[in-house]
Coordinates of C-alpha atoms and ligand atoms in Angstrom, one line a residue:
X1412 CA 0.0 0.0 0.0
X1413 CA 1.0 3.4 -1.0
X1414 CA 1.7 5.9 1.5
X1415 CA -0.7 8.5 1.0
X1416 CA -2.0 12.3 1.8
X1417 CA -5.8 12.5 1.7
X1418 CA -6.8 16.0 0.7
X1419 CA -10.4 16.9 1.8
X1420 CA -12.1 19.2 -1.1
X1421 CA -14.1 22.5 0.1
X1422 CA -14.4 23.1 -3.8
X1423 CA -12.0 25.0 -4.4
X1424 CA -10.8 25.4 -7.7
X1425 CA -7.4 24.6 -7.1
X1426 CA -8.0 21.3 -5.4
X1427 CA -6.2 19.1 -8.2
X1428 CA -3.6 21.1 -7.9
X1429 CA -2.7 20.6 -4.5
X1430 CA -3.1 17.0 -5.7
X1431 CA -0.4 17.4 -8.1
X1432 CA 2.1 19.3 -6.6
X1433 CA 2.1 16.0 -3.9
X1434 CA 2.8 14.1 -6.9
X1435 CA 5.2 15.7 -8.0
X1436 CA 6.9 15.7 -4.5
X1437 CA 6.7 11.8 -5.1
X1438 CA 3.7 11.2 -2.6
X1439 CA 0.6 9.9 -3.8
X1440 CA -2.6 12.1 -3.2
X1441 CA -5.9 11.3 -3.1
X1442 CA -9.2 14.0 -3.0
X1443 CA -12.1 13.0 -0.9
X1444 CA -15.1 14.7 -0.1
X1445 CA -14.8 17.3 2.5
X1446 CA -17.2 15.3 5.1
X1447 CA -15.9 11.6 4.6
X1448 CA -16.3 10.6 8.0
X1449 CA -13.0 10.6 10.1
X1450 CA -13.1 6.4 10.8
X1451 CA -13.1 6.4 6.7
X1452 CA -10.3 8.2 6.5
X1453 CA -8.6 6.8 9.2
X1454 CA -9.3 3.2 7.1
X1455 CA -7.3 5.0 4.4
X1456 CA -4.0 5.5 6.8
X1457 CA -2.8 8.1 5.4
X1458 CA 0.5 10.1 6.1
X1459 CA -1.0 13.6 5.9
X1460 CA -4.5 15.6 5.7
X1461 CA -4.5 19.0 3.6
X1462 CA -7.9 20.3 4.2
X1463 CA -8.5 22.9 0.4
X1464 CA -9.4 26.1 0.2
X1465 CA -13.2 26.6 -0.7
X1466 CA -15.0 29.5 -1.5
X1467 CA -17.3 29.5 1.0
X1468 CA -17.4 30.9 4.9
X1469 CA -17.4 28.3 7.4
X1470 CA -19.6 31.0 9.0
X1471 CA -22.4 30.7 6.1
X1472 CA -25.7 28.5 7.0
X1473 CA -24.7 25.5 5.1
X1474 CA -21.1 25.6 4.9
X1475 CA -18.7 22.6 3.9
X1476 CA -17.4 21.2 7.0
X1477 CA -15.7 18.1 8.0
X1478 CA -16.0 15.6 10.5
X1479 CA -14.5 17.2 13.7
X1480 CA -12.8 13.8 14.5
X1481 CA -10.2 14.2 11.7
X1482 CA -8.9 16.5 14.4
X1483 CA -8.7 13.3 16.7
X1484 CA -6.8 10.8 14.6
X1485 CA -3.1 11.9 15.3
X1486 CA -2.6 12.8 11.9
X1487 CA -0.9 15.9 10.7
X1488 CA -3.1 18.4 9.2
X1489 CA -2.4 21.2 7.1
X1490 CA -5.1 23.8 6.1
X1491 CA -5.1 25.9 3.4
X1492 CA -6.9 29.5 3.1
X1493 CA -10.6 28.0 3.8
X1494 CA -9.1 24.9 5.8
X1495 CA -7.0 27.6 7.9
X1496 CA -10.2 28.8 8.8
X1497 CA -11.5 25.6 9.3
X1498 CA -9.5 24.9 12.3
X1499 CA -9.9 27.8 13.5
X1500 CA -13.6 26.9 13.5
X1501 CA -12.9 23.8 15.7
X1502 CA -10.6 24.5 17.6
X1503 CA -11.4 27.5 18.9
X1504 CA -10.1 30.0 17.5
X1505 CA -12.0 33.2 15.9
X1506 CA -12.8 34.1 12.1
X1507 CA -14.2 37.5 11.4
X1508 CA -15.5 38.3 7.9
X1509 CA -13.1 40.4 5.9
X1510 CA -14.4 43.9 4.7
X1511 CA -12.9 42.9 1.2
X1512 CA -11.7 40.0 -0.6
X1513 CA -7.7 40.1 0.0
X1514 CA -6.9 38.9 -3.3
X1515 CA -3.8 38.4 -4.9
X1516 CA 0.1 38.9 -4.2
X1517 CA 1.3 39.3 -0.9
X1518 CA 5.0 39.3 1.0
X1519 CA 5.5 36.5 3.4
X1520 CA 7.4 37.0 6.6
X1521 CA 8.3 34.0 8.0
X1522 CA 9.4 35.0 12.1
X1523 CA 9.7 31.2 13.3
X1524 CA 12.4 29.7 11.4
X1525 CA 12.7 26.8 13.2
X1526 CA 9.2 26.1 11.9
X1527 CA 9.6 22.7 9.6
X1528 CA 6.8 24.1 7.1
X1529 CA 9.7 26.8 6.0
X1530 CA 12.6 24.9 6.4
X1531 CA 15.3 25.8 4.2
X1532 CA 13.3 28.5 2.4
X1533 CA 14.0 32.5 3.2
X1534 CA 12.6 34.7 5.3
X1535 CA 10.7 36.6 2.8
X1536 CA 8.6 34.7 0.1
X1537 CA 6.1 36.0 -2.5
X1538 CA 2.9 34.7 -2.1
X1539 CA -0.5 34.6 -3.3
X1540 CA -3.6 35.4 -1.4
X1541 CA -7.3 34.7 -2.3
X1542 CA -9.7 35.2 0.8
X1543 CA -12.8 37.0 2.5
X1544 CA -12.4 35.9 5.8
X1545 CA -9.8 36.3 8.0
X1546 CA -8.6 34.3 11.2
X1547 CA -8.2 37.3 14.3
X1548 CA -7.7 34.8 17.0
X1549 CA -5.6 31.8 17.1
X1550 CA -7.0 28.5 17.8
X1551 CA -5.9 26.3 20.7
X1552 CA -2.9 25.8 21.1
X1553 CA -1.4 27.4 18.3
X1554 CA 1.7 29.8 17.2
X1555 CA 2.1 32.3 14.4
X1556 CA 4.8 31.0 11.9
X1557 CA 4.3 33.8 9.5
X1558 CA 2.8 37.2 8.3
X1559 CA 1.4 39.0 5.4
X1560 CA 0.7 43.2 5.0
X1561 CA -2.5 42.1 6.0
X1562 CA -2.6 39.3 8.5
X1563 CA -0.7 38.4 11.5
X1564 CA -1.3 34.8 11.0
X1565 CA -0.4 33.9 7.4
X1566 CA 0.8 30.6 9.0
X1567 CA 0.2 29.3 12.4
X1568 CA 1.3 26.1 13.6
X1569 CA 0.4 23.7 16.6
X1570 CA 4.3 21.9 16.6
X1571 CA 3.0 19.4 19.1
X1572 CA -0.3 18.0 17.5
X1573 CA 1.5 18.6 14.0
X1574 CA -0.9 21.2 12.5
X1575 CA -0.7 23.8 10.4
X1576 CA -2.2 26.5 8.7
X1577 CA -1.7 28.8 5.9
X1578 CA -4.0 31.7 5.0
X1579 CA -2.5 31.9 1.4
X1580 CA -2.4 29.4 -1.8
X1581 CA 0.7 27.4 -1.8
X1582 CA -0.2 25.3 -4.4
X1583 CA -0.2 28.3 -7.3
X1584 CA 2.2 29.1 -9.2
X1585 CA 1.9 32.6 -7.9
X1586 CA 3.6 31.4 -5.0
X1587 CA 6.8 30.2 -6.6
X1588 CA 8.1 29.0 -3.8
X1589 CA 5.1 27.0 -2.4
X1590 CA 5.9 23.7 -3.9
X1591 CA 8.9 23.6 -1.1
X1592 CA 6.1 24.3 1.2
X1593 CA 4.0 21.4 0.6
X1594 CA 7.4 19.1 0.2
X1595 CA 8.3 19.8 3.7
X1596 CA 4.9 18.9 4.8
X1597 CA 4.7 15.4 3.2
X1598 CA 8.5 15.3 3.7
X1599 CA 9.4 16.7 7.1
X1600 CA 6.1 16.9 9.0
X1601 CA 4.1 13.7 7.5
X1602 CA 7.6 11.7 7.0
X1603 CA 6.6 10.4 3.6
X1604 CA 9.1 9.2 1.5
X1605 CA 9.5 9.5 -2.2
X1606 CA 8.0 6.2 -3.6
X1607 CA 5.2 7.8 -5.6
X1608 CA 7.2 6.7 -9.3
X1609 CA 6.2 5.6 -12.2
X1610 CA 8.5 2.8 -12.4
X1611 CA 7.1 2.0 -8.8
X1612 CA 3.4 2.2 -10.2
X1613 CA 4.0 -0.2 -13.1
X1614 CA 5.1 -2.6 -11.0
X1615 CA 2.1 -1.9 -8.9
X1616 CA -0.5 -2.0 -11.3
X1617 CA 0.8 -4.5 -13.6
X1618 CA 0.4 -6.8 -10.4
X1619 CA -3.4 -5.1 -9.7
X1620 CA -4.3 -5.8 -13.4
X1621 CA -3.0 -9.7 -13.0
X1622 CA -5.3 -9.9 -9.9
X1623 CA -8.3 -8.3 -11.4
X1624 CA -7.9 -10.1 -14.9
X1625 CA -7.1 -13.9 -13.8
X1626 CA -7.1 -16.1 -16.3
X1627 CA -9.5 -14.2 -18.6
X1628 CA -9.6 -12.1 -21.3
X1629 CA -9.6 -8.5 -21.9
X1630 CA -10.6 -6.1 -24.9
X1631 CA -9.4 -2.6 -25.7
X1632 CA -10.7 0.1 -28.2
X1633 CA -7.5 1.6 -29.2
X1634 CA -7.8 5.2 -30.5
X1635 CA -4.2 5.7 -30.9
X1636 CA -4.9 8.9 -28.6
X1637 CA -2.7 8.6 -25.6
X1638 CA -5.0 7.7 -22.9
X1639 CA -6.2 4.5 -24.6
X1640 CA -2.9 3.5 -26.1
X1641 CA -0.5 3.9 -22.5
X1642 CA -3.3 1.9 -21.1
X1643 CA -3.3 -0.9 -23.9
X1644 CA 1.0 -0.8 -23.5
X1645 CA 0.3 -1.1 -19.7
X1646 CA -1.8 -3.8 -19.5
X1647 CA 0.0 -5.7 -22.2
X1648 CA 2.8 -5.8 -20.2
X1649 CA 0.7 -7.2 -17.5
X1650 CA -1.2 -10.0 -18.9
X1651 CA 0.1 -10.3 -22.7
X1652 CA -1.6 -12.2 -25.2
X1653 CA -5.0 -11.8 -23.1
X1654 CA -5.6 -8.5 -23.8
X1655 CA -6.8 -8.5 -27.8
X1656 CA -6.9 -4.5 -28.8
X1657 CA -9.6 -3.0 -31.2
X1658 CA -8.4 -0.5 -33.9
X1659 CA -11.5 0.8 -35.9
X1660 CA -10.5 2.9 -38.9
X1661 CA -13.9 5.6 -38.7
X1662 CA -12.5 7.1 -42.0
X1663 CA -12.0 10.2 -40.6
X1664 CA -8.8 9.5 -39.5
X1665 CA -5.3 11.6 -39.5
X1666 CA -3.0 10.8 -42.4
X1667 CA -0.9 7.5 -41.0
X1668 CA -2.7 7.0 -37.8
X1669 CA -3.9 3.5 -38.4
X1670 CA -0.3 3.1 -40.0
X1671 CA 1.4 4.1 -37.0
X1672 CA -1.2 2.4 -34.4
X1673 CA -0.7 -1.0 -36.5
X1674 CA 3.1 0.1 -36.6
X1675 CA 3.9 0.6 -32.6
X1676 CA 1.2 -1.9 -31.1
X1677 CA 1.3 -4.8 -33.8
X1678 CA 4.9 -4.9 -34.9
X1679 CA 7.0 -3.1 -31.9
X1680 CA 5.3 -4.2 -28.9
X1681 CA 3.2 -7.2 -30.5
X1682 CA 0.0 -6.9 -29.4
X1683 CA -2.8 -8.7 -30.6
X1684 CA -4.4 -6.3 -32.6
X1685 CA -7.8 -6.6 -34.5
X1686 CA -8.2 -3.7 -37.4
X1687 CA -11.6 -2.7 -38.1
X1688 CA -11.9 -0.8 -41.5
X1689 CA -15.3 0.9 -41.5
X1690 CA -14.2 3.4 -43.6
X1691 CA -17.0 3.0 -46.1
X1692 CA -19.9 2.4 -43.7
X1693 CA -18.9 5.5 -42.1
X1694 CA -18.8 7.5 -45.6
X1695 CA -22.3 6.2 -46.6
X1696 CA -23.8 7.3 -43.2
X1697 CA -22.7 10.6 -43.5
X1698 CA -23.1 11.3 -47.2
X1699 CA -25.5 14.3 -47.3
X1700 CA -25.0 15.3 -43.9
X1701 CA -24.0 18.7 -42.5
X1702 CA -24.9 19.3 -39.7
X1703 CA -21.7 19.4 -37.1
X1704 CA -23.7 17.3 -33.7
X1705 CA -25.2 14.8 -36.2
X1706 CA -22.3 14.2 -37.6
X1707 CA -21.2 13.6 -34.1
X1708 CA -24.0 11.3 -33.3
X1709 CA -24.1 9.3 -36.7
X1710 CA -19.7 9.0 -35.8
X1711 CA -20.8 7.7 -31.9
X1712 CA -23.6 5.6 -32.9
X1713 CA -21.5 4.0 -35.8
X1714 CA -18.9 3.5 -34.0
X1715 CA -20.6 1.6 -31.1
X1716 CA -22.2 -0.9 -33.9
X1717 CA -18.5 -1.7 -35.4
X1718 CA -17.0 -2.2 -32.3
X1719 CA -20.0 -4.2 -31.1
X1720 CA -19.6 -6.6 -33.9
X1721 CA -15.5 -6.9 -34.0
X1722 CA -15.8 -7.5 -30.0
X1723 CA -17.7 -10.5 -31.2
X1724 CA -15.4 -11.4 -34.2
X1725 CA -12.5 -11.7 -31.6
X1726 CA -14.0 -13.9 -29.4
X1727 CA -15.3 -14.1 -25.5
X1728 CA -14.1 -11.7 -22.9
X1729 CA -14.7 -10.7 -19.4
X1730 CA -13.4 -7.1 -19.3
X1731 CA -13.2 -4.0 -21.0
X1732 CA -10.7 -1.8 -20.5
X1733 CA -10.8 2.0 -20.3
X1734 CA -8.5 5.1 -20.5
X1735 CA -10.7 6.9 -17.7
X1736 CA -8.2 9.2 -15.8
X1737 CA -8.5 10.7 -12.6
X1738 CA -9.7 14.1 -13.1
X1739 CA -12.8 12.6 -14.4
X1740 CA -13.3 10.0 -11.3
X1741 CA -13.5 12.8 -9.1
X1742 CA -16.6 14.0 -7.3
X1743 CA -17.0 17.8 -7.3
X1744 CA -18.2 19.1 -4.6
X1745 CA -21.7 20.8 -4.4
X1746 CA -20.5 24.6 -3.2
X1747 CA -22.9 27.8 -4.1
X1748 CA -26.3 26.0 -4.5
X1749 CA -24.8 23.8 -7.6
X1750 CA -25.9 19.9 -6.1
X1751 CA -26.6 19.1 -9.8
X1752 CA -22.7 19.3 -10.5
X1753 CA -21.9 16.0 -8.9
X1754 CA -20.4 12.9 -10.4
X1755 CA -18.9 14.1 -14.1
X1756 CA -19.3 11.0 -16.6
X1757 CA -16.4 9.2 -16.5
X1758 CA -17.3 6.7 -20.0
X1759 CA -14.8 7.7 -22.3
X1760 CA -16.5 5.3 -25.0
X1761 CA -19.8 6.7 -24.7
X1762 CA -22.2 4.4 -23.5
X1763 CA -20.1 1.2 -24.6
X1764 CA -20.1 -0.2 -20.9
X1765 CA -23.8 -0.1 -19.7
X1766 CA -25.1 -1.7 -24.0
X1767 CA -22.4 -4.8 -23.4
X1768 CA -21.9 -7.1 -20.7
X1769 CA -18.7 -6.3 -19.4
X1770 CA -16.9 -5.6 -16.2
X1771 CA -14.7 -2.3 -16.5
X1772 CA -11.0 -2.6 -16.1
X1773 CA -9.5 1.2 -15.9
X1774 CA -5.8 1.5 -15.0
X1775 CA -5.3 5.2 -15.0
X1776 CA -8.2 5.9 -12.9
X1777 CA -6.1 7.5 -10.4
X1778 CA -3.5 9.1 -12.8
X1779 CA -3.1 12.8 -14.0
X1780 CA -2.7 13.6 -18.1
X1781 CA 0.8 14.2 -17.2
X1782 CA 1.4 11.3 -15.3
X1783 CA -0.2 9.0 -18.3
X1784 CA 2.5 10.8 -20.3
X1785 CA 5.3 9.5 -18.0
X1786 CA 3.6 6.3 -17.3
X1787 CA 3.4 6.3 -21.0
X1788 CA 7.2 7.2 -21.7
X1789 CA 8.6 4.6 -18.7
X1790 CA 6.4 1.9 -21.0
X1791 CA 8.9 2.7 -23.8
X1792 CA 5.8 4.3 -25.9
X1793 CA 7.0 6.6 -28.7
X1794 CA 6.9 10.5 -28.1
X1795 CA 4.9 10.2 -31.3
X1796 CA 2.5 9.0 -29.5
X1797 CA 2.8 9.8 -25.7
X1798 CA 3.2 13.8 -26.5
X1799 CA 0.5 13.9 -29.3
X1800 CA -1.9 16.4 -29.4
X1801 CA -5.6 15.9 -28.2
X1802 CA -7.5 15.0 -31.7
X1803 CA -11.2 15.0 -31.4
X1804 CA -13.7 11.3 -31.4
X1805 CA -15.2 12.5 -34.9
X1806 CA -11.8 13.5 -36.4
X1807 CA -11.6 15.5 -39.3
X1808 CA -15.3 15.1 -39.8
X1809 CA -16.0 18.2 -37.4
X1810 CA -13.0 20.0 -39.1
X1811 CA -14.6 19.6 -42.6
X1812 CA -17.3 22.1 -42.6
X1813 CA -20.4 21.0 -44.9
X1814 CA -20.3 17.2 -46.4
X1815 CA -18.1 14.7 -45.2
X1816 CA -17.1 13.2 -48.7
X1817 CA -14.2 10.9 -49.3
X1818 CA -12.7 13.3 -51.4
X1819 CA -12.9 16.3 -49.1
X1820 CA -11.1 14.1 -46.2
X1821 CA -8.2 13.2 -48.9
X1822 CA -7.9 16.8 -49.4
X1823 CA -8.1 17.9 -45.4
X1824 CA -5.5 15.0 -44.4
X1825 CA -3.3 16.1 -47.1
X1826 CA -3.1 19.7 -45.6
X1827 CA -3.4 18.8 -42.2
X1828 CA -0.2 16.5 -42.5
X1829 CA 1.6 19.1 -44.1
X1830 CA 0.7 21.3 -41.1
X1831 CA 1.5 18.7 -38.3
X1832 CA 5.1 18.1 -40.5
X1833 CA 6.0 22.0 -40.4
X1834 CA 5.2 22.2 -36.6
X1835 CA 7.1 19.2 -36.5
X1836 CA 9.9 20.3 -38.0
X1837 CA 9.8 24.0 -36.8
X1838 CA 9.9 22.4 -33.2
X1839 CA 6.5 23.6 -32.3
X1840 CA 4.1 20.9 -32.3
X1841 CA 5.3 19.3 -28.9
X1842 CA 4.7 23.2 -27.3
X1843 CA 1.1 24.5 -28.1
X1844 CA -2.1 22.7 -27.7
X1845 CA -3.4 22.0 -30.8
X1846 CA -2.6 22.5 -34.5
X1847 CA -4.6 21.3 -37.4
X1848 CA -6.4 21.9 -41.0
X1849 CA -9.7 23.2 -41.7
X1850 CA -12.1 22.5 -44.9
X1851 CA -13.7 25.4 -45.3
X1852 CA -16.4 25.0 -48.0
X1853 CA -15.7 28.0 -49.6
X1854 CA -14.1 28.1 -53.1
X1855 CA -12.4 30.7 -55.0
X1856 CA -10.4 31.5 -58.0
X1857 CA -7.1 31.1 -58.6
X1858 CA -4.5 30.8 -61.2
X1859 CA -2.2 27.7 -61.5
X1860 CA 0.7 28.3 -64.4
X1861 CA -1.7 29.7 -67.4
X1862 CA -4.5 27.9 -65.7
X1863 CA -7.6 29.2 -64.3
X1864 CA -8.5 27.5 -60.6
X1865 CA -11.6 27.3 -59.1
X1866 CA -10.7 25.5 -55.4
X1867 CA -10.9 25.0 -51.6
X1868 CA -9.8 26.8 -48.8
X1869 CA -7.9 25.6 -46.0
X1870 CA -7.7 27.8 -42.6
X1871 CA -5.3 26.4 -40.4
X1872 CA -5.7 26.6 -37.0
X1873 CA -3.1 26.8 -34.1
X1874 CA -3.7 27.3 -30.3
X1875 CA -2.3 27.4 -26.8
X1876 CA -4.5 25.8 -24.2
X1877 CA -3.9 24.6 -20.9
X1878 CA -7.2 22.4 -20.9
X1879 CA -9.0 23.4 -24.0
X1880 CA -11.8 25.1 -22.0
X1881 CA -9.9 28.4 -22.9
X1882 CA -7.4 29.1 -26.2
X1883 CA -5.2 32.0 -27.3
X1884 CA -4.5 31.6 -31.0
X1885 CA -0.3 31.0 -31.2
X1886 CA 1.4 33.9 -33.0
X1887 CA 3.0 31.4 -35.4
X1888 CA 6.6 33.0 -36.6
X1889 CA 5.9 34.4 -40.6
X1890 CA 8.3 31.9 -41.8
X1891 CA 6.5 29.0 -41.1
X1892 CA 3.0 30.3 -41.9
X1893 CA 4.7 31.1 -45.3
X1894 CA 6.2 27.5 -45.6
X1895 CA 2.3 26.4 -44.7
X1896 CA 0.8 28.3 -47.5
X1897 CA 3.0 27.6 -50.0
X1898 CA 3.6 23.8 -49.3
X1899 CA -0.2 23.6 -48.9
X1900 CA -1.0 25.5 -51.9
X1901 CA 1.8 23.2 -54.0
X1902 CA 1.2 20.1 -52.8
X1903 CA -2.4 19.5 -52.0
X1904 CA -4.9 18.9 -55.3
X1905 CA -8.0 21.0 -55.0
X1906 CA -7.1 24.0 -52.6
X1907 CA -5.8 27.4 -53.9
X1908 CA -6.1 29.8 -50.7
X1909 CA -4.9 28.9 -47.0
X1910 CA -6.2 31.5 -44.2
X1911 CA -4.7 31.9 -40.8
X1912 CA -7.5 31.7 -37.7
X1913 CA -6.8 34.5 -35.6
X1914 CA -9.5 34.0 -33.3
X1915 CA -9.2 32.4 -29.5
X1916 CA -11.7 31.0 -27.5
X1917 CA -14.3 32.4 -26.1
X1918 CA -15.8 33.7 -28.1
X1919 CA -14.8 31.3 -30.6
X1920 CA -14.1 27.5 -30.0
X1921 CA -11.1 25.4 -30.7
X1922 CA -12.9 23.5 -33.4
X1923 CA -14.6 24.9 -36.0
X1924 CA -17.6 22.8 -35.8
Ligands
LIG1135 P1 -13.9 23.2 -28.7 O1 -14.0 23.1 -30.2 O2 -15.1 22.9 -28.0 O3 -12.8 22.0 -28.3 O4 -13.2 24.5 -28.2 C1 -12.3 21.8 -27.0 C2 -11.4 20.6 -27.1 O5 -12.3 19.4 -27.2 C3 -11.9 18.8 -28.4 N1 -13.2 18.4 -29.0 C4 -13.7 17.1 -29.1 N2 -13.2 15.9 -28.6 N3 -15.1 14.8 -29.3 C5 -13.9 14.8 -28.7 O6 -13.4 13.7 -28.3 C6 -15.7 15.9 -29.8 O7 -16.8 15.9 -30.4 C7 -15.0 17.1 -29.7 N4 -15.2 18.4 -30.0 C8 -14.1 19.1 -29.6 C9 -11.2 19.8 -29.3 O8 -10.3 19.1 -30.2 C10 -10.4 20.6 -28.2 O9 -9.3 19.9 -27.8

């Protein structure tokens, strides 16, 4: 068993991040909800309890609190903005409603040095404050570590009962210096080691998959997207030639993806691979449609029918395994009057699990995107492939605006892989979010040597994200949108006139449809 650092969630919207930043001090984290009763928890044994920030007052009617008794179990708390105030609640100390928000950046001074929460960190930090209320009386018990323009207790501690507090975020990155923070907690206060690898959780979950799977057999859709292909290399290494792998070719593929899929999985790593090619039962479902969400549901739908049948052409299986990762296992918690907002779905297939009679088998259920990228590098899974960029379920479909025609994607993949070669090669692709080719079903006229051109359009798209809920557009360097046009224009049949999308989202979306 992993040692571990539960982290009760208030909602706040940095609670993954606190999760992450204990990764990446080589503890595992987990995120529970904020009133799991204390006996739970203690069931859990873990190391350490960080209680989040929230945005509510633990002075409101129905505020988020915990169970008092996680106060009882001799486990080392830390509290953070909301979960400062928190124990200030229960252990009596006072909170008084701040005039106005303190919000933003904010100068640590840190009087206690011998305090292990700033251990070997200076006396002065920058840090970064987001709060209403503020504590005025210390709880039980405790010290002041710390102070801010605006609070005498920017970080208390009780050294004894091995709590702590801290008024400001240490998990931002607008406290540069917070991750040190949370490293001595887990480190010096909770006396965690540093076993949270991903060479350590290989070994760990190729053992868990042998125990779940038995003797019996397991199927995988394989997108070639990362998620489902570091979780086809994983549990290949665990139980080989049980797991059989389902490629289906949906016809609205990227130029070479099937080629590469069959390339790494079939030939390198030798799994068993079955390759579906519904290209043309795809084509004919869509012929004549334009619309971009029934294109999406006539993609979803279709795609559940193929894989339906190949599951059956590859014979009898217990499991089904899924790329689900742990931001969408996650409960969020029901703060400002939002109880709808509980469980997210968490079926990356859509529906597959609940139509067929499977049981689930999900291997990255408790891993970050960026841990699935190192889980997937340590599996000896090409960058290709580990450090690709997200590609949407309906593929080019939604990036070909009007009819989906087998012509139109020939023309699309040939611009699109001219685009993902430049980024390539102008060492850009591995930096920004996305980067693709867009149909547009305009035409216009051209001239080609003496020749008169009537032809497509391609826009092509670049954009920084850090989780596609927000873009910029990149500020690609002249030089290579030059080398797009031109290249494009040359080399691809049927388009006479590239555009560059300067738009970011919102307003606009990532996609065009
Ligand atoms: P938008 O266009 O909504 O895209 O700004 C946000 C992110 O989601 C991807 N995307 C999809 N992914 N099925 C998917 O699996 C879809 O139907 C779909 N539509 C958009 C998009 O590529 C971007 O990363």
């Amino acid at each position: 068993m992993n040692e571990q650092i539960v982290i009760l969630d208030f909602g706040s919207q940095y609670t993954q991040v606190i999760a992450r930043r204990i990764r990446e001090c080589k503890v595992y984290s987990t995120i529970i909800h904020y009133n799991t009763p204390a006996a739970d928890i203690a069931k859990m044994n873990p190391s350490g309890i960080i209680l989040s920030g929230g945005p509510s007052s633990v002075y409101a009617k129905d505020a988020p609190l915990p169970d008092k008794a996680v106060f009882k179990l001799g486990i080392p708390v830390l509290g953070i903005c909301f979960g400062l105030q928190v124990m200030a609640k229960y252990l009596k100390g006072k909170v008084e409603r701040g005039q106005k928000r303190e919000y933003g950046k904010g100068t640590l001074r840190v009087k206690n040095t011998r305090c292990r929460l700033f251990d070997r960190l200076p006396q002065e930090l920058q840090v970064w404050n987001s709060h209403g209320d503020k504590l005025t009386r210390l709880p039980d018990g405790f010290k002041s570590v710390a102070t801010t323009e605006n609070s005498a207790f920017a970080a208390i501690e009780h050294a004894r009962a091995r709590f702590y507090g801290l008024q400001f975020h240490p998990e931002v990155v607008h406290t540069p210096k917070g991750k040190k923070i949370i490293s001595n907690f887990v480190h010096n206060i909770c006396d965690c080691g540093r076993n949270w690898t991903m060479r350590h959780y290989v070994d760990q979950a190729v053992e868990d998959i042998r125990t779940q799977v038995g003797r019996e057999r397991v199927i995988l859709g394989l997108s070639g997207g990362v998620d489902s292909s570091v979780a086809a290399a994983l549990i290949h290494k665990a139980i080989g030639k049980q797991l059989t792998c389902i490629f289906v070719n949906n016809g609205v593929l990227r130029a070479n993806e099937a080629a590469v899929v069959k390339e790494v999985f079939g030939r390198n790593f030798r799994v068993k691979l079955h390759y579906e090619d519904a290209t043309d039962l795809f084509m004919r479902k869509l012929r004549g449609v334009t619309d971009p969400e029934k294109k999406r549901k006539i993609i979803g739908n279709t795609f559940i029918d193929v894989f339906q049948k190949a599951t059956r052409k590859v014979g009898k299986a217990k499991f089904l395994a899924q790329g689900t990762l742990y931001p969408d296992v996650i409960e969020s918690v029901p703060i400002g009057g939002n109880p709808a907002a509980l469980i997210k779905s968490h079926h990356n297939v859509g529906g597959l699990p609940e139509k067929m009679k499977f049981d689930l088998i999900e291997p990255l259920r408790c891993l970050f995107k960026d841990e699935v990228r190192q889980l997937g590098t340590e599996l000896g899974l090409p960058k290709e492939i580990v450090m690709r960029q997200p590609f949407p379920g309906p593929g080019l479909a939604v990036r070909i605006l009007g009819e989906v025609t087998p012509g139109r994607c020939e023309i699309l993949r040939n611009a699109d892989a001219i685009v993902v070669e430049e980024m390539k090669a102008n060492k850009l692709y591995y930096k920004i979010w996305q980067s693709f080719a867009v149909l547009l079903p305009v035409r216009s006229v051209g001239v080609m040597g003496d020749e008169r051109t009537y032809d497509y359009t391609i826009a092509v798209r670049a954009v920084e994200s850090k989780d596609g809920m927000t873009a910029d557009w990149v500020k690609l360097p002249y030089k290579v949108i030059e080398t797009l046009s031109t290249r494009i224009i040359n080399e691809v049949d049927g388009v006479n006139r590239v555009c560059l999308d300067v738009s970011s989202k919102p307003p606009a979306t990532i996609e065009w449809e």
